[in-house]
C-alpha cells in the first residue's frame, strides 16, 4: 500500500533498482523510513506502474557501500516490512 497516497509519476522505467542505506546516527524514524520506501515501490509494482523491482539495502551505512555489503529484499518480504513502522532504530544498521 502507498500509505500517504503519494502520487506515482505517470512515466516510469520498466525495471526499478532502488537502494537504501541509513546514516547520521540512530533515530526513531529510520525503521519507518525503510518501511515506507519498500511500501512505496511495492505499491508501484502492484499498480503496474513498473514491471520489475529490486530493492537493495546496504548494511551499516557507508561501510556497506564501501565494502559492498548489502542484501536484496525478497519480493515475499515486501508486505512484512510494514511492521517496521512500530520500531525505532534501523533494521539495516547505521554509519
mmCIF file of N, CA and C in Angstrom, residues 10-88:
data_model
loop_
_atom_site.group_PDB
_atom_site.id
_atom_site.type_symbol
_atom_site.label_atom_id
_atom_site.label_comp_id
_atom_site.label_asym_id
_atom_site.label_seq_id
_atom_site.Cartn_x
_atom_site.Cartn_y
_atom_site.Cartn_z
ATOM 1 N N UNK A 10 3.722 9.373 -13.774
ATOM 2 C CA UNK A 10 2.971 8.663 -14.807
ATOM 3 C C UNK A 10 3.874 7.862 -15.733
ATOM 4 N N UNK A 11 5.135 8.247 -15.865
ATOM 5 C CA UNK A 11 6.053 7.531 -16.728
ATOM 6 C C UNK A 11 7.217 7.023 -15.899
ATOM 7 N N UNK A 12 7.341 5.727 -15.816
ATOM 8 C CA UNK A 12 8.424 5.122 -15.049
ATOM 9 C C UNK A 12 9.108 4.069 -15.896
ATOM 10 N N UNK A 13 10.362 3.811 -15.603
ATOM 11 C CA UNK A 13 11.046 2.729 -16.298
ATOM 12 C C UNK A 13 10.388 1.388 -15.983
ATOM 13 N N UNK A 14 10.625 0.423 -16.831
ATOM 14 C CA UNK A 14 10.041 -0.893 -16.618
ATOM 15 C C UNK A 14 10.601 -1.561 -15.371
ATOM 16 N N UNK A 15 11.893 -1.477 -15.156
ATOM 17 C CA UNK A 15 12.544 -2.104 -14.000
ATOM 18 C C UNK A 15 13.115 -1.006 -13.112
ATOM 19 N N UNK A 16 12.774 -1.031 -11.837
ATOM 20 C CA UNK A 16 13.342 -0.076 -10.886
ATOM 21 C C UNK A 16 14.344 -0.797 -10.004
ATOM 22 N N UNK A 17 15.517 -0.213 -9.885
ATOM 23 C CA UNK A 17 16.540 -0.692 -8.967
ATOM 24 C C UNK A 17 16.678 0.377 -7.892
ATOM 25 N N UNK A 18 16.283 0.054 -6.681
ATOM 26 C CA UNK A 18 16.247 1.001 -5.582
ATOM 27 C C UNK A 18 17.260 0.559 -4.528
ATOM 28 N N UNK A 19 18.017 1.509 -4.005
ATOM 29 C CA UNK A 19 18.987 1.191 -2.953
ATOM 30 C C UNK A 19 18.784 2.144 -1.789
ATOM 31 N N UNK A 20 19.062 1.656 -0.581
ATOM 32 C CA UNK A 20 18.921 2.484 0.613
ATOM 33 C C UNK A 20 19.999 2.137 1.612
ATOM 34 N N UNK A 21 20.432 3.162 2.333
ATOM 35 C CA UNK A 21 21.314 2.988 3.480
ATOM 36 C C UNK A 21 20.892 4.032 4.504
ATOM 37 N N UNK A 22 21.222 3.825 5.751
ATOM 38 C CA UNK A 22 20.914 4.815 6.776
ATOM 39 C C UNK A 22 22.227 5.289 7.381
ATOM 40 N N UNK A 23 22.263 6.576 7.725
ATOM 41 C CA UNK A 23 23.478 7.134 8.325
ATOM 42 C C UNK A 23 23.106 8.347 9.165
ATOM 43 N N UNK A 24 24.073 8.837 9.929
ATOM 44 C CA UNK A 24 23.873 10.057 10.700
ATOM 45 C C UNK A 24 23.392 9.833 12.116
ATOM 46 N N UNK A 25 23.439 8.624 12.599
ATOM 47 C CA UNK A 25 23.002 8.336 13.960
ATOM 48 C C UNK A 25 21.608 7.747 13.969
ATOM 49 N N UNK A 26 21.371 6.918 14.949
ATOM 50 C CA UNK A 26 20.069 6.253 15.040
ATOM 51 C C UNK A 26 18.991 7.240 15.469
ATOM 52 N N UNK A 27 17.836 7.106 14.876
ATOM 53 C CA UNK A 27 16.694 7.955 15.191
ATOM 54 C C UNK A 27 15.437 7.097 15.109
ATOM 55 N N UNK A 28 14.380 7.475 15.830
ATOM 56 C CA UNK A 28 13.158 6.676 15.833
ATOM 57 C C UNK A 28 12.528 6.505 14.458
ATOM 58 N N UNK A 29 12.795 7.414 13.547
ATOM 59 C CA UNK A 29 12.114 7.379 12.246
ATOM 60 C C UNK A 29 12.801 6.496 11.209
ATOM 61 N N UNK A 30 13.996 6.000 11.458
ATOM 62 C CA UNK A 30 14.720 5.273 10.411
ATOM 63 C C UNK A 30 14.010 3.998 9.982
ATOM 64 N N UNK A 31 13.543 3.215 10.914
ATOM 65 C CA UNK A 31 12.840 1.980 10.546
ATOM 66 C C UNK A 31 11.598 2.283 9.724
ATOM 67 N N UNK A 32 10.891 3.318 10.104
ATOM 68 C CA UNK A 32 9.694 3.692 9.369
ATOM 69 C C UNK A 32 10.052 4.182 7.962
ATOM 70 N N UNK A 33 11.185 4.850 7.829
ATOM 71 C CA UNK A 33 11.633 5.296 6.507
ATOM 72 C C UNK A 33 11.946 4.109 5.605
ATOM 73 N N UNK A 34 12.574 3.097 6.169
ATOM 74 C CA UNK A 34 12.862 1.880 5.412
ATOM 75 C C UNK A 34 11.543 1.242 4.969
ATOM 76 N N UNK A 35 10.586 1.140 5.889
ATOM 77 C CA UNK A 35 9.290 0.544 5.569
ATOM 78 C C UNK A 35 8.580 1.337 4.471
ATOM 79 N N UNK A 36 8.600 2.652 4.580
ATOM 80 C CA UNK A 36 7.908 3.480 3.594
ATOM 81 C C UNK A 36 8.519 3.309 2.207
ATOM 82 N N UNK A 37 9.840 3.264 2.128
ATOM 83 C CA UNK A 37 10.492 3.072 0.836
ATOM 84 C C UNK A 37 10.027 1.775 0.184
ATOM 85 N N UNK A 38 10.010 0.697 0.957
ATOM 86 C CA UNK A 38 9.576 -0.601 0.433
ATOM 87 C C UNK A 38 8.101 -0.538 0.031
ATOM 88 N N UNK A 39 7.256 0.033 0.887
ATOM 89 C CA UNK A 39 5.824 0.123 0.591
ATOM 90 C C UNK A 39 5.550 0.940 -0.667
ATOM 91 N N UNK A 40 6.261 2.054 -0.831
ATOM 92 C CA UNK A 40 6.054 2.925 -1.982
ATOM 93 C C UNK A 40 6.333 2.185 -3.285
ATOM 94 N N UNK A 41 7.499 1.530 -3.353
ATOM 95 C CA UNK A 41 7.864 0.855 -4.601
ATOM 96 C C UNK A 41 7.082 -0.433 -4.808
ATOM 97 N N UNK A 42 6.722 -1.108 -3.741
ATOM 98 C CA UNK A 42 5.884 -2.305 -3.884
ATOM 99 C C UNK A 42 4.503 -1.910 -4.422
ATOM 100 N N UNK A 43 3.981 -0.763 -3.979
ATOM 101 C CA UNK A 43 2.698 -0.274 -4.478
ATOM 102 C C UNK A 43 2.789 0.059 -5.968
ATOM 103 N N UNK A 44 3.914 0.638 -6.382
ATOM 104 C CA UNK A 44 4.097 0.944 -7.803
ATOM 105 C C UNK A 44 4.113 -0.338 -8.632
ATOM 106 N N UNK A 45 4.749 -1.364 -8.105
ATOM 107 C CA UNK A 45 4.799 -2.650 -8.798
ATOM 108 C C UNK A 45 3.409 -3.269 -8.890
ATOM 109 N N UNK A 46 2.683 -3.278 -7.769
ATOM 110 C CA UNK A 46 1.338 -3.862 -7.747
ATOM 111 C C UNK A 46 0.359 -3.108 -8.643
ATOM 112 N N UNK A 47 0.565 -1.788 -8.760
ATOM 113 C CA UNK A 47 -0.327 -0.963 -9.583
ATOM 114 C C UNK A 47 0.029 -1.033 -11.064
ATOM 115 N N UNK A 48 1.104 -1.728 -11.384
ATOM 116 C CA UNK A 48 1.507 -1.841 -12.780
ATOM 117 C C UNK A 48 2.262 -0.636 -13.306
ATOM 118 N N UNK A 49 2.700 0.255 -12.425
ATOM 119 C CA UNK A 49 3.461 1.435 -12.842
ATOM 120 C C UNK A 49 4.875 1.057 -13.269
ATOM 121 N N UNK A 50 5.386 -0.042 -12.732
ATOM 122 C CA UNK A 50 6.683 -0.590 -13.112
ATOM 123 C C UNK A 50 6.499 -2.090 -13.297
ATOM 124 N N UNK A 51 7.358 -2.689 -14.087
ATOM 125 C CA UNK A 51 7.188 -4.117 -14.337
ATOM 126 C C UNK A 51 8.141 -4.971 -13.518
ATOM 127 N N UNK A 52 9.124 -4.361 -12.891
ATOM 128 C CA UNK A 52 10.069 -5.114 -12.080
ATOM 129 C C UNK A 52 10.642 -4.244 -10.982
ATOM 130 N N UNK A 53 11.094 -4.882 -9.907
ATOM 131 C CA UNK A 53 11.602 -4.136 -8.760
ATOM 132 C C UNK A 53 12.690 -4.924 -8.053
ATOM 133 N N UNK A 54 13.807 -4.254 -7.814
ATOM 134 C CA UNK A 54 14.870 -4.791 -6.982
ATOM 135 C C UNK A 54 15.154 -3.759 -5.906
ATOM 136 N N UNK A 55 15.077 -4.171 -4.644
ATOM 137 C CA UNK A 55 15.373 -3.265 -3.531
ATOM 138 C C UNK A 55 16.602 -3.802 -2.806
ATOM 139 N N UNK A 56 17.661 -2.994 -2.808
ATOM 140 C CA UNK A 56 18.923 -3.353 -2.153
ATOM 141 C C UNK A 56 19.094 -2.479 -0.912
ATOM 142 N N UNK A 57 19.438 -3.109 0.198
ATOM 143 C CA UNK A 57 19.695 -2.401 1.445
ATOM 144 C C UNK A 57 21.170 -2.574 1.813
ATOM 145 N N UNK A 58 21.865 -1.453 1.941
ATOM 146 C CA UNK A 58 23.268 -1.500 2.348
ATOM 147 C C UNK A 58 23.358 -1.604 3.866
ATOM 148 N N UNK A 59 24.196 -2.511 4.331
ATOM 149 C CA UNK A 59 24.338 -2.805 5.758
ATOM 150 C C UNK A 59 25.324 -1.833 6.410
ATOM 151 N N UNK A 60 24.941 -1.286 7.542
ATOM 152 C CA UNK A 60 25.791 -0.393 8.343
ATOM 153 C C UNK A 60 26.215 0.871 7.596
ATOM 154 N N UNK A 61 25.303 1.470 6.871
ATOM 155 C CA UNK A 61 25.542 2.773 6.247
ATOM 156 C C UNK A 61 26.642 2.781 5.202
ATOM 157 N N UNK A 62 27.506 3.799 5.286
ATOM 158 C CA UNK A 62 28.570 3.965 4.301
ATOM 159 C C UNK A 62 29.513 2.768 4.261
ATOM 160 N N UNK A 63 29.704 2.126 5.389
ATOM 161 C CA UNK A 63 30.557 0.938 5.434
ATOM 162 C C UNK A 63 30.040 -0.116 4.448
ATOM 163 N N UNK A 64 28.745 -0.310 4.416
ATOM 164 C CA UNK A 64 28.153 -1.273 3.499
ATOM 165 C C UNK A 64 28.357 -0.894 2.043
ATOM 166 N N UNK A 65 28.280 0.407 1.755
ATOM 167 C CA UNK A 65 28.502 0.863 0.386
ATOM 168 C C UNK A 65 29.963 0.619 -0.001
ATOM 169 N N UNK A 66 30.878 1.023 0.873
ATOM 170 C CA UNK A 66 32.312 0.897 0.572
ATOM 171 C C UNK A 66 32.771 -0.555 0.492
ATOM 172 N N UNK A 67 32.193 -1.424 1.305
ATOM 173 C CA UNK A 67 32.599 -2.832 1.338
ATOM 174 C C UNK A 67 31.670 -3.744 0.550
ATOM 175 N N UNK A 68 30.738 -3.156 -0.181
ATOM 176 C CA UNK A 68 29.771 -3.924 -0.976
ATOM 177 C C UNK A 68 29.021 -4.950 -0.127
ATOM 178 N N UNK A 69 28.600 -4.529 1.068
ATOM 179 C CA UNK A 69 27.825 -5.387 1.962
ATOM 180 C C UNK A 69 26.368 -4.949 1.898
ATOM 181 N N UNK A 70 25.560 -5.767 1.265
ATOM 182 C CA UNK A 70 24.156 -5.409 1.099
ATOM 183 C C UNK A 70 23.316 -6.665 1.013
ATOM 184 N N UNK A 71 22.024 -6.458 1.126
ATOM 185 C CA UNK A 71 21.065 -7.541 0.910
ATOM 186 C C UNK A 71 20.052 -7.057 -0.112
ATOM 187 N N UNK A 72 19.521 -7.976 -0.865
ATOM 188 C CA UNK A 72 18.423 -7.667 -1.771
ATOM 189 C C UNK A 72 17.168 -8.281 -1.166
ATOM 190 N N UNK A 73 16.170 -7.442 -0.952
ATOM 191 C CA UNK A 73 14.931 -7.922 -0.342
ATOM 192 C C UNK A 73 14.185 -8.850 -1.289
ATOM 193 N N UNK A 74 13.696 -9.909 -0.747
ATOM 194 C CA UNK A 74 12.849 -10.828 -1.499
ATOM 195 C C UNK A 74 11.476 -10.186 -1.674
ATOM 196 N N UNK A 75 10.877 -10.303 -2.849
ATOM 197 C CA UNK A 75 9.523 -9.766 -3.031
ATOM 198 C C UNK A 75 8.525 -10.320 -2.009
ATOM 199 N N UNK A 76 8.775 -11.511 -1.506
ATOM 200 C CA UNK A 76 7.904 -12.080 -0.476
ATOM 201 C C UNK A 76 7.949 -11.291 0.828
ATOM 202 N N UNK A 77 9.003 -10.507 1.035
ATOM 203 C CA UNK A 77 9.151 -9.774 2.290
ATOM 204 C C UNK A 77 8.598 -8.351 2.224
ATOM 205 N N UNK A 78 8.170 -7.895 1.051
ATOM 206 C CA UNK A 78 7.703 -6.511 0.925
ATOM 207 C C UNK A 78 6.565 -6.191 1.885
ATOM 208 N N UNK A 79 5.553 -7.043 1.950
ATOM 209 C CA UNK A 79 4.398 -6.765 2.814
ATOM 210 C C UNK A 79 4.756 -6.810 4.290
ATOM 211 N N UNK A 80 5.719 -7.635 4.661
ATOM 212 C CA UNK A 80 6.105 -7.760 6.067
ATOM 213 C C UNK A 80 6.833 -6.524 6.588
ATOM 214 N N UNK A 81 7.325 -5.687 5.703
ATOM 215 C CA UNK A 81 8.083 -4.507 6.136
ATOM 216 C C UNK A 81 7.236 -3.482 6.875
ATOM 217 N N UNK A 82 5.918 -3.571 6.769
ATOM 218 C CA UNK A 82 5.056 -2.597 7.450
ATOM 219 C C UNK A 82 5.234 -2.629 8.970
ATOM 220 N N UNK A 83 5.686 -3.755 9.511
ATOM 221 C CA UNK A 83 5.892 -3.835 10.964
ATOM 222 C C UNK A 83 7.008 -2.897 11.424
ATOM 223 N N UNK A 84 7.852 -2.436 10.513
ATOM 224 C CA UNK A 84 8.948 -1.543 10.881
ATOM 225 C C UNK A 84 8.462 -0.167 11.326
ATOM 226 N N UNK A 85 7.210 0.177 11.011
ATOM 227 C CA UNK A 85 6.670 1.467 11.463
ATOM 228 C C UNK A 85 6.547 1.518 12.986
ATOM 229 N N UNK A 86 6.546 0.365 13.628
ATOM 230 C CA UNK A 86 6.326 0.305 15.081
ATOM 231 C C UNK A 86 7.604 0.194 15.898
ATOM 232 N N UNK A 87 8.763 0.210 15.237
ATOM 233 C CA UNK A 87 10.030 0.086 15.979
ATOM 234 C C UNK A 87 10.955 1.245 15.615
ATOM 235 N N UNK A 88 11.925 1.487 16.467
ATOM 236 C CA UNK A 88 12.904 2.537 16.213
ATOM 237 C C UNK A 88 14.191 1.960 15.667
#
